[in-house]
mmCIF file of C-alpha atoms in Angstrom:
data_model
loop_
_atom_site.group_PDB
_atom_site.id
_atom_site.type_symbol
_atom_site.label_atom_id
_atom_site.label_comp_id
_atom_site.label_asym_id
_atom_site.label_seq_id
_atom_site.Cartn_x
_atom_site.Cartn_y
_atom_site.Cartn_z
ATOM 1 C CA MET A 1 99.604 95.049 -21.835
ATOM 2 C CA GLU A 2 96.270 96.862 -21.835
ATOM 3 C CA LEU A 3 94.391 93.528 -21.998
ATOM 4 C CA PHE A 4 96.363 92.205 -19.015
ATOM 5 C CA LEU A 5 95.457 95.329 -16.996
ATOM 6 C CA TRP A 6 91.756 94.864 -17.787
ATOM 7 C CA ILE A 7 91.910 91.208 -16.694
ATOM 8 C CA VAL A 8 93.549 92.162 -13.365
ATOM 9 C CA ILE A 9 90.931 94.871 -12.777
ATOM 10 C CA ALA A 10 88.108 92.401 -13.594
ATOM 11 C CA VAL A 11 89.507 89.773 -11.190
ATOM 12 C CA PHE A 12 89.779 92.353 -8.384
ATOM 13 C CA ALA A 13 86.258 93.574 -9.118
ATOM 14 C CA VAL A 14 84.871 90.024 -8.880
ATOM 15 C CA PHE A 15 86.654 89.467 -5.550
ATOM 16 C CA ALA A 16 85.382 92.806 -4.252
ATOM 17 C CA ILE A 17 81.790 91.935 -5.225
ATOM 18 C CA ILE A 18 82.038 88.500 -3.578
ATOM 19 C CA ALA A 19 83.500 90.044 -0.403
ATOM 20 C CA LEU A 20 80.719 92.645 -0.333
ATOM 21 C CA ILE A 21 78.029 89.943 -0.694
ATOM 22 C CA VAL A 22 79.574 87.885 2.126
ATOM 23 C CA ILE A 23 79.705 90.945 4.409
ATOM 24 C CA ILE A 24 76.093 91.915 3.684
ATOM 25 C CA ARG A 25 74.854 88.354 4.295
ATOM 26 C CA SER A 26 76.749 88.081 7.590
ATOM 27 C CA LEU A 27 75.141 91.308 8.794
ATOM 28 C CA LYS A 28 71.651 89.952 8.110
ATOM 29 C CA LYS A 29 72.147 86.682 10.041
ATOM 30 C CA PRO A 30 71.694 86.819 13.800
ATOM 31 C CA ARG A 31 74.881 86.110 15.676
ATOM 32 C CA VAL A 32 74.789 82.879 17.632
ATOM 33 C CA SER A 33 76.742 82.593 20.843
ATOM 34 C CA ARG A 34 78.721 79.419 21.472
ATOM 35 C CA GLU A 35 77.827 79.584 25.152
ATOM 36 C CA MET A 36 74.535 78.330 26.461
ATOM 37 C CA HIS A 37 72.718 80.719 28.775
ATOM 38 C CA PHE A 38 69.441 79.933 30.445
ATOM 39 C CA PHE A 39 67.405 82.681 32.009
ATOM 40 C CA ASN A 40 66.626 81.478 35.527
ATOM 41 C CA GLY A 41 68.059 78.054 34.700
ATOM 42 C CA ALA A 42 71.069 76.076 35.719
ATOM 43 C CA ASP A 43 74.218 76.045 33.661
ATOM 44 C CA ILE A 44 75.781 72.929 35.091
ATOM 45 C CA GLU A 45 79.074 73.363 33.217
ATOM 46 C CA LYS A 46 79.634 76.711 34.956
ATOM 47 C CA GLY A 47 78.115 75.585 38.261
ATOM 48 C CA TYR A 48 75.372 78.209 38.179
ATOM 49 C CA VAL A 49 72.143 77.319 39.939
ATOM 50 C CA SER A 50 68.918 79.188 39.397
ATOM 51 C CA THR A 51 65.927 79.920 41.518
ATOM 52 C CA ASP A 52 63.167 78.503 39.322
ATOM 53 C CA ASN A 53 64.017 74.786 39.430
ATOM 54 C CA ASN A 54 64.854 74.314 35.751
ATOM 55 C CA PHE A 55 67.993 72.222 35.466
ATOM 56 C CA PHE A 56 69.762 71.454 32.222
ATOM 57 C CA LYS A 57 72.492 68.949 31.440
ATOM 58 C CA GLY A 58 74.680 69.497 28.412
ATOM 59 C CA VAL A 59 76.725 72.032 26.506
ATOM 60 C CA SER A 60 75.996 73.973 23.341
ATOM 61 C CA THR A 61 77.971 71.638 21.084
ATOM 62 C CA GLU A 62 75.804 68.757 22.262
ATOM 63 C CA SER A 63 72.469 70.512 21.905
ATOM 64 C CA ASP A 64 70.787 67.320 20.751
ATOM 65 C CA GLU A 65 71.705 65.715 24.075
ATOM 66 C CA THR A 66 70.727 68.686 26.241
ATOM 67 C CA ARG A 67 67.765 67.653 28.307
ATOM 68 C CA LEU A 68 65.523 69.064 30.962
ATOM 69 C CA ILE A 69 66.034 67.119 34.184
ATOM 70 C CA GLY A 70 63.975 69.186 36.587
ATOM 71 C CA THR A 71 60.607 70.867 36.626
ATOM 72 C CA ASP A 72 59.453 74.426 37.055
ATOM 73 C CA HIS A 73 57.524 74.667 40.313
ATOM 74 C CA ARG A 74 55.287 77.417 38.868
ATOM 75 C CA THR A 75 53.929 75.200 36.118
ATOM 76 C CA ALA A 76 54.129 71.794 37.783
ATOM 77 C CA LYS A 77 52.247 70.643 40.836
ATOM 78 C CA MET A 78 54.438 71.212 43.886
ATOM 79 C CA ARG A 79 54.796 68.284 46.226
ATOM 80 C CA ARG A 80 56.418 68.577 49.614
ATOM 81 C CA LEU A 81 58.778 65.849 50.650
ATOM 82 C CA SER A 82 60.144 65.789 54.187
ATOM 83 C CA VAL A 83 63.848 64.848 54.126
ATOM 84 C CA LYS A 84 65.754 63.883 57.273
ATOM 85 C CA PHE A 85 69.526 64.332 57.355
ATOM 86 C CA ILE A 86 71.485 62.428 60.012
ATOM 87 C CA ASN A 87 75.082 63.618 60.433
ATOM 88 C CA LEU A 88 76.993 60.374 61.024
ATOM 89 C CA ARG A 89 79.890 62.130 62.806
ATOM 90 C CA THR A 90 77.893 64.306 65.226
ATOM 91 C CA GLY A 91 74.618 62.366 65.364
ATOM 92 C CA ARG A 92 72.689 65.586 64.738
ATOM 93 C CA THR A 93 69.367 65.125 62.937
ATOM 94 C CA ASP A 94 67.753 67.822 60.796
ATOM 95 C CA THR A 95 64.472 67.586 58.917
ATOM 96 C CA VAL A 96 63.976 69.809 55.868
ATOM 97 C CA ASP A 97 61.004 70.203 53.540
ATOM 98 C CA LEU A 98 61.953 69.610 49.923
ATOM 99 C CA TYR A 99 59.898 71.388 47.250
ATOM 100 C CA ASP A 100 61.450 70.277 43.941
ATOM 101 C CA GLN A 101 65.047 71.251 44.875
ATOM 102 C CA LEU A 102 67.333 71.623 47.864
ATOM 103 C CA VAL A 103 70.899 72.928 47.633
ATOM 104 C CA ILE A 104 73.346 71.628 50.254
ATOM 105 C CA GLY A 105 76.483 73.578 51.188
ATOM 106 C CA ARG A 106 78.158 76.090 53.485
ATOM 107 C CA ALA A 107 76.060 78.948 52.033
ATOM 108 C CA PRO A 108 73.361 77.329 49.905
ATOM 109 C CA GLY A 109 70.995 80.307 49.734
ATOM 110 C CA THR A 110 67.358 80.534 50.707
ATOM 111 C CA ASN A 111 66.302 77.106 49.456
ATOM 112 C CA GLY A 112 68.999 75.017 51.034
ATOM 113 C CA PHE A 113 70.487 72.999 53.846
ATOM 114 C CA THR A 114 73.540 74.528 55.526
ATOM 115 C CA ILE A 115 76.603 72.605 56.688
ATOM 116 C CA ASP A 116 78.677 75.269 58.403
ATOM 117 C CA SER A 117 80.885 73.031 60.566
ATOM 118 C CA ASP A 118 82.939 71.637 57.662
ATOM 119 C CA PRO A 119 85.213 74.043 55.715
ATOM 120 C CA SER A 120 85.813 71.380 53.027
ATOM 121 C CA VAL A 121 82.163 71.712 51.917
ATOM 122 C CA SER A 122 81.659 74.151 49.029
ATOM 123 C CA LYS A 123 79.243 77.075 49.289
ATOM 124 C CA GLN A 124 76.874 75.261 46.936
ATOM 125 C CA HIS A 125 78.160 71.703 47.063
ATOM 126 C CA CYS A 126 75.355 69.507 45.752
ATOM 127 C CA MET A 127 71.651 69.513 45.099
ATOM 128 C CA ILE A 128 68.777 67.160 45.784
ATOM 129 C CA PHE A 129 65.806 67.526 43.480
ATOM 130 C CA THR A 130 62.652 65.677 42.531
ATOM 131 C CA ASN A 131 61.316 64.847 39.115
ATOM 132 C CA GLU A 132 58.243 62.751 38.382
ATOM 133 C CA GLY A 133 58.125 61.365 41.920
ATOM 134 C CA ARG A 134 61.782 60.307 42.034
ATOM 135 C CA VAL A 135 64.548 61.922 44.100
ATOM 136 C CA TYR A 136 67.953 62.713 42.580
ATOM 137 C CA LEU A 137 71.354 63.928 43.772
ATOM 138 C CA MET A 138 73.646 66.093 41.642
ATOM 139 C CA ASP A 139 77.097 67.527 42.377
ATOM 140 C CA LEU A 140 77.365 71.262 41.671
ATOM 141 C CA LYS A 141 81.004 71.183 40.526
ATOM 142 C CA SER A 142 82.178 71.230 44.124
ATOM 143 C CA ALA A 143 85.893 71.377 44.923
ATOM 144 C CA ASN A 144 85.911 68.150 46.955
ATOM 145 C CA HIS A 145 83.224 66.315 44.970
ATOM 146 C CA THR A 146 80.097 64.567 46.189
ATOM 147 C CA TYR A 147 79.934 60.863 46.995
ATOM 148 C CA LEU A 148 76.852 58.666 47.192
ATOM 149 C CA ASN A 149 77.386 55.459 49.178
ATOM 150 C CA SER A 150 81.193 55.836 48.751
ATOM 151 C CA ALA A 151 80.982 56.272 44.950
ATOM 152 C CA ARG A 152 81.810 59.669 43.429
ATOM 153 C CA ILE A 153 78.927 61.032 41.403
ATOM 154 C CA THR A 154 79.698 62.759 38.125
ATOM 155 C CA ASP A 155 76.165 62.950 36.765
ATOM 156 C CA VAL A 156 72.686 62.895 38.199
ATOM 157 C CA ALA A 157 72.220 59.928 40.560
ATOM 158 C CA ASP A 158 69.104 58.350 42.062
ATOM 159 C CA LEU A 159 68.848 59.055 45.786
ATOM 160 C CA MET A 160 67.169 56.345 47.840
ATOM 161 C CA PRO A 161 66.134 56.319 51.515
ATOM 162 C CA ASN A 162 69.048 55.437 53.832
ATOM 163 C CA ASP A 163 71.680 56.407 51.249
ATOM 164 C CA ILE A 164 74.780 58.154 52.598
ATOM 165 C CA ILE A 165 75.951 61.407 51.011
ATOM 166 C CA LYS A 166 79.579 62.421 51.653
ATOM 167 C CA LEU A 167 80.433 66.111 51.223
ATOM 168 C CA GLY A 168 83.946 67.066 52.260
ATOM 169 C CA ASN A 169 84.432 65.445 55.677
ATOM 170 C CA THR A 170 80.699 65.275 56.416
ATOM 171 C CA GLN A 171 78.591 62.163 55.925
ATOM 172 C CA LEU A 172 74.803 62.485 55.907
ATOM 173 C CA ARG A 173 72.349 59.603 55.994
ATOM 174 C CA VAL A 174 69.226 60.593 54.066
ATOM 175 C CA ARG A 175 65.753 59.430 54.967
ATOM 176 C CA TYR A 176 62.490 60.486 53.362
#
């Protein structure tokens, strides 16, 4: 009986030592969050848009596929592009200067184009941005989606002159 008691005590001691080692090692390792947060970036999955023109596509579980799809205007050469929006319903024409990014919506913020006559347009509905001389359109997880030439966009899409962007009930012809 005494031998059995010593074996039980030894087994518990080994488990206690292993548990203590695991606890000490876990305290030394930095904790990694499963969420991806970018300081002054854009978390597309959450619909967050930043102010520094860095845009990321991907989620933390696909970190190998996460890619930079915009440029930082402080480190890259800024190029102004004059964009003309023609509202196909009202005929109103607006010209806006595009420096790397332009958010379109009911309340797009300081660097944006406002569509206040259509309640079906989200506050930050979509974004136009430039990268390496090309112009792109991206939906910002809007409630009523963004359409380019009648096709719903789910990822970044090339935006060409004379393309038609549909946001809610508003259709804009884009010229640049």
